[in-house]
Amino acid sequence: VQTCALPILISGGSSGLGAACVRRLVSHGANVVIADLSDAGQALAESLGSQALFAKTDVTSETDVRQAIAAAEKTFGGLHGAVACAGILHAERVVGRDGAASLAAFQRVINVNLIGTFNIVRLAAELIAKQAPGPDGERGVIVMTSSIAAEEGQIGQAAYSASKGGVAAMTLPLARDLARFGIRAVSIAPGTF
């Protein structure tokens, strides 16, 4: 695996898949901005040294995401990638013992998992598009996190599956849209881990 000092923003980087991405990328020489609401991201950044920076970030907030991206630009000189791992779970049957499922809970999952992902993509891509292209014309890459639940959702996963299905559905249009800037856009669909 190559080493690289390119700056990467990782939303949801304080725990789980996001934290694993942070550790892995830093181990290969990348500089990372951990964009997360959890203060565990600060401890993780401190444990990794000068290659990691924590930016308290609500992915549904344009202001927060812009501040995290500005931190990447100020600290590491730009942005060449983003990994959108921020997400929340919610399990609730459509009709349960207490009646209909919560619309507010459904909306919250969509806001964080789908709209938050798009917010990261659009604002990261804006800065990445301004970077000088590499010798192959590429400026950077954006990795989004869908889920196997997008295709194989279980009972109670209507909100989560819908949010991750939305991420999967927007991947190709985003890839086509960003290709002209030399930015690759892809998504992964992990199962249970």
mmCIF file of C-alpha atoms in Angstrom, residues 3-145:
data_model
loop_
_atom_site.group_PDB
_atom_site.id
_atom_site.type_symbol
_atom_site.label_atom_id
_atom_site.label_comp_id
_atom_site.label_asym_id
_atom_site.label_seq_id
_atom_site.Cartn_x
_atom_site.Cartn_y
_atom_site.Cartn_z
ATOM 1 C CA THR A 3 1.903 6.118 1.687
ATOM 2 C CA CYS A 4 0.385 9.509 1.144
ATOM 3 C CA ALA A 5 0.297 12.769 3.093
ATOM 4 C CA LEU A 6 -2.856 13.973 1.393
ATOM 5 C CA PRO A 7 -5.505 15.424 3.709
ATOM 6 C CA ILE A 8 -8.731 13.431 4.096
ATOM 7 C CA LEU A 9 -11.871 14.425 6.005
ATOM 8 C CA ILE A 10 -13.631 11.550 7.767
ATOM 9 C CA SER A 11 -17.112 12.164 9.118
ATOM 10 C CA GLY A 12 -18.117 9.856 11.929
ATOM 11 C CA GLY A 13 -14.412 9.337 12.560
ATOM 12 C CA SER A 14 -14.656 9.061 16.354
ATOM 13 C CA SER A 15 -15.837 5.454 16.473
ATOM 14 C CA GLY A 16 -16.594 2.296 14.539
ATOM 15 C CA LEU A 17 -15.883 2.233 10.824
ATOM 16 C CA GLY A 18 -14.918 5.908 10.792
ATOM 17 C CA ALA A 19 -12.304 5.486 13.541
ATOM 18 C CA ALA A 20 -10.925 2.405 11.766
ATOM 19 C CA CYS A 21 -10.566 4.495 8.584
ATOM 20 C CA VAL A 22 -8.824 7.254 10.539
ATOM 21 C CA ARG A 23 -6.303 4.825 12.042
ATOM 22 C CA ARG A 24 -5.685 3.052 8.743
ATOM 23 C CA LEU A 25 -5.177 6.213 6.711
ATOM 24 C CA VAL A 26 -2.872 7.747 9.321
ATOM 25 C CA SER A 27 -0.851 4.518 9.386
ATOM 26 C CA HIS A 28 -0.271 5.024 5.656
ATOM 27 C CA GLY A 29 0.844 8.623 6.060
ATOM 28 C CA ALA A 30 -2.373 10.516 5.382
ATOM 29 C CA ASN A 31 -3.398 13.594 7.317
ATOM 30 C CA VAL A 32 -6.964 13.336 8.583
ATOM 31 C CA VAL A 33 -9.655 15.591 9.956
ATOM 32 C CA ILE A 34 -12.001 13.691 12.265
ATOM 33 C CA ALA A 35 -15.383 15.363 11.786
ATOM 34 C CA ASP A 36 -17.744 14.085 14.471
ATOM 35 C CA LEU A 37 -20.042 15.189 17.273
ATOM 36 C CA SER A 38 -18.439 12.822 19.781
ATOM 37 C CA ASP A 39 -15.568 14.186 21.834
ATOM 38 C CA ALA A 40 -13.969 10.735 21.520
ATOM 39 C CA GLY A 41 -12.612 12.162 18.268
ATOM 40 C CA GLN A 42 -10.444 14.582 20.236
ATOM 41 C CA ALA A 43 -8.855 11.742 22.195
ATOM 42 C CA LEU A 44 -8.322 9.760 18.992
ATOM 43 C CA ALA A 45 -6.693 12.752 17.272
ATOM 44 C CA GLU A 46 -4.404 13.339 20.249
ATOM 45 C CA SER A 47 -3.361 9.676 20.247
ATOM 46 C CA LEU A 48 -2.372 9.910 16.564
ATOM 47 C CA GLY A 49 -0.273 13.071 16.769
ATOM 48 C CA SER A 50 0.156 15.810 14.210
ATOM 49 C CA GLN A 51 -1.407 13.804 11.361
ATOM 50 C CA ALA A 52 -4.886 13.998 12.921
ATOM 51 C CA LEU A 53 -7.136 16.887 13.829
ATOM 52 C CA PHE A 54 -10.554 16.794 15.504
ATOM 53 C CA ALA A 55 -13.320 19.139 14.359
ATOM 54 C CA LYS A 56 -16.589 18.901 16.279
ATOM 55 C CA THR A 57 -19.078 18.533 13.440
ATOM 56 C CA ASP A 58 -22.783 17.970 12.979
ATOM 57 C CA VAL A 59 -22.940 16.624 9.422
ATOM 58 C CA THR A 60 -26.401 18.150 8.935
ATOM 59 C CA SER A 61 -25.011 21.651 9.568
ATOM 60 C CA GLU A 62 -23.538 23.554 6.641
ATOM 61 C CA THR A 63 -21.650 25.795 9.070
ATOM 62 C CA ASP A 64 -20.083 22.872 10.963
ATOM 63 C CA VAL A 65 -19.021 21.049 7.800
ATOM 64 C CA ARG A 66 -17.565 24.225 6.284
ATOM 65 C CA GLN A 67 -15.591 24.809 9.503
ATOM 66 C CA ALA A 68 -14.201 21.245 9.421
ATOM 67 C CA ILE A 69 -13.166 21.692 5.789
ATOM 68 C CA ALA A 70 -11.601 25.071 6.583
ATOM 69 C CA ALA A 71 -9.625 23.368 9.376
ATOM 70 C CA ALA A 72 -8.315 20.835 6.848
ATOM 71 C CA GLU A 73 -7.282 23.616 4.510
ATOM 72 C CA LYS A 74 -5.610 25.669 7.263
ATOM 73 C CA THR A 75 -3.849 22.762 8.990
ATOM 74 C CA PHE A 76 -3.012 20.479 6.077
ATOM 75 C CA GLY A 77 -3.096 22.810 3.073
ATOM 76 C CA GLY A 78 -6.204 21.520 1.330
ATOM 77 C CA LEU A 79 -8.425 18.527 0.966
ATOM 78 C CA HIS A 80 -8.023 15.598 -1.394
ATOM 79 C CA GLY A 81 -10.660 13.241 -0.111
ATOM 80 C CA ALA A 82 -13.591 12.608 2.168
ATOM 81 C CA VAL A 83 -14.955 9.474 3.760
ATOM 82 C CA ALA A 84 -18.573 9.848 4.876
ATOM 83 C CA CYS A 85 -19.060 7.403 7.751
ATOM 84 C CA ALA A 86 -21.304 9.454 10.046
ATOM 85 C CA GLY A 87 -24.560 7.657 10.603
ATOM 86 C CA ILE A 88 -27.121 6.660 13.168
ATOM 87 C CA LEU A 89 -29.252 3.585 13.674
ATOM 88 C CA HIS A 90 -32.922 3.424 14.524
ATOM 89 C CA ALA A 91 -35.032 0.301 14.763
ATOM 90 C CA GLU A 92 -38.791 0.567 14.985
ATOM 91 C CA ARG A 93 -41.628 -1.364 13.452
ATOM 92 C CA VAL A 94 -43.989 0.635 11.237
ATOM 93 C CA VAL A 95 -46.842 -0.362 13.540
ATOM 94 C CA GLY A 96 -45.849 -1.447 17.013
ATOM 95 C CA ARG A 97 -47.439 -1.933 20.428
ATOM 96 C CA ASP A 98 -47.725 1.820 20.916
ATOM 97 C CA GLY A 99 -49.078 2.586 17.440
ATOM 98 C CA ALA A 100 -47.466 4.053 14.339
ATOM 99 C CA ALA A 101 -43.721 4.534 14.077
ATOM 100 C CA SER A 102 -42.259 7.923 14.966
ATOM 101 C CA LEU A 103 -42.081 10.259 11.994
ATOM 102 C CA ALA A 104 -39.545 12.431 13.837
ATOM 103 C CA ALA A 105 -37.219 9.441 14.323
ATOM 104 C CA PHE A 106 -37.544 8.519 10.633
ATOM 105 C CA GLN A 107 -36.726 12.099 9.613
ATOM 106 C CA ARG A 108 -33.717 12.234 11.956
ATOM 107 C CA VAL A 109 -32.208 9.082 10.404
ATOM 108 C CA ILE A 110 -32.734 10.464 6.882
ATOM 109 C CA ASN A 111 -31.249 13.817 7.917
ATOM 110 C CA VAL A 112 -28.074 12.357 9.386
ATOM 111 C CA ASN A 113 -27.438 9.358 7.126
ATOM 112 C CA LEU A 114 -28.562 10.683 3.745
ATOM 113 C CA ILE A 115 -28.676 14.467 3.890
ATOM 114 C CA GLY A 116 -25.582 14.573 6.119
ATOM 115 C CA THR A 117 -23.712 12.432 3.607
ATOM 116 C CA PHE A 118 -24.739 14.722 0.754
ATOM 117 C CA ASN A 119 -23.684 17.751 2.804
ATOM 118 C CA ILE A 120 -20.212 16.247 3.294
ATOM 119 C CA VAL A 121 -19.966 15.346 -0.406
ATOM 120 C CA ARG A 122 -21.030 18.714 -1.797
ATOM 121 C CA LEU A 123 -18.848 20.814 0.490
ATOM 122 C CA ALA A 124 -15.785 18.560 0.319
ATOM 123 C CA ALA A 125 -16.085 18.385 -3.480
ATOM 124 C CA GLU A 126 -16.184 22.180 -3.659
ATOM 125 C CA LEU A 127 -12.698 22.416 -2.129
ATOM 126 C CA ILE A 128 -11.294 19.277 -3.769
ATOM 127 C CA ALA A 129 -12.258 20.667 -7.188
ATOM 128 C CA LYS A 130 -9.974 23.643 -6.521
ATOM 129 C CA GLN A 131 -6.903 21.472 -5.870
ATOM 130 C CA ALA A 132 -4.305 20.970 -8.564
ATOM 131 C CA PRO A 133 -4.843 17.662 -10.391
ATOM 132 C CA GLY A 134 -2.306 14.873 -10.113
ATOM 133 C CA PRO A 135 -0.418 13.540 -13.141
ATOM 134 C CA ASP A 136 -3.409 11.355 -14.030
ATOM 135 C CA GLY A 137 -5.826 14.292 -13.828
ATOM 136 C CA GLU A 138 -7.349 13.124 -10.560
ATOM 137 C CA ARG A 139 -7.960 15.644 -7.785
ATOM 138 C CA GLY A 140 -9.418 13.359 -5.131
ATOM 139 C CA VAL A 141 -11.924 10.788 -4.035
ATOM 140 C CA ILE A 142 -15.094 10.739 -1.974
ATOM 141 C CA VAL A 143 -16.199 7.505 -0.309
ATOM 142 C CA MET A 144 -19.746 7.242 1.000
ATOM 143 C CA THR A 145 -21.117 4.571 3.308
#
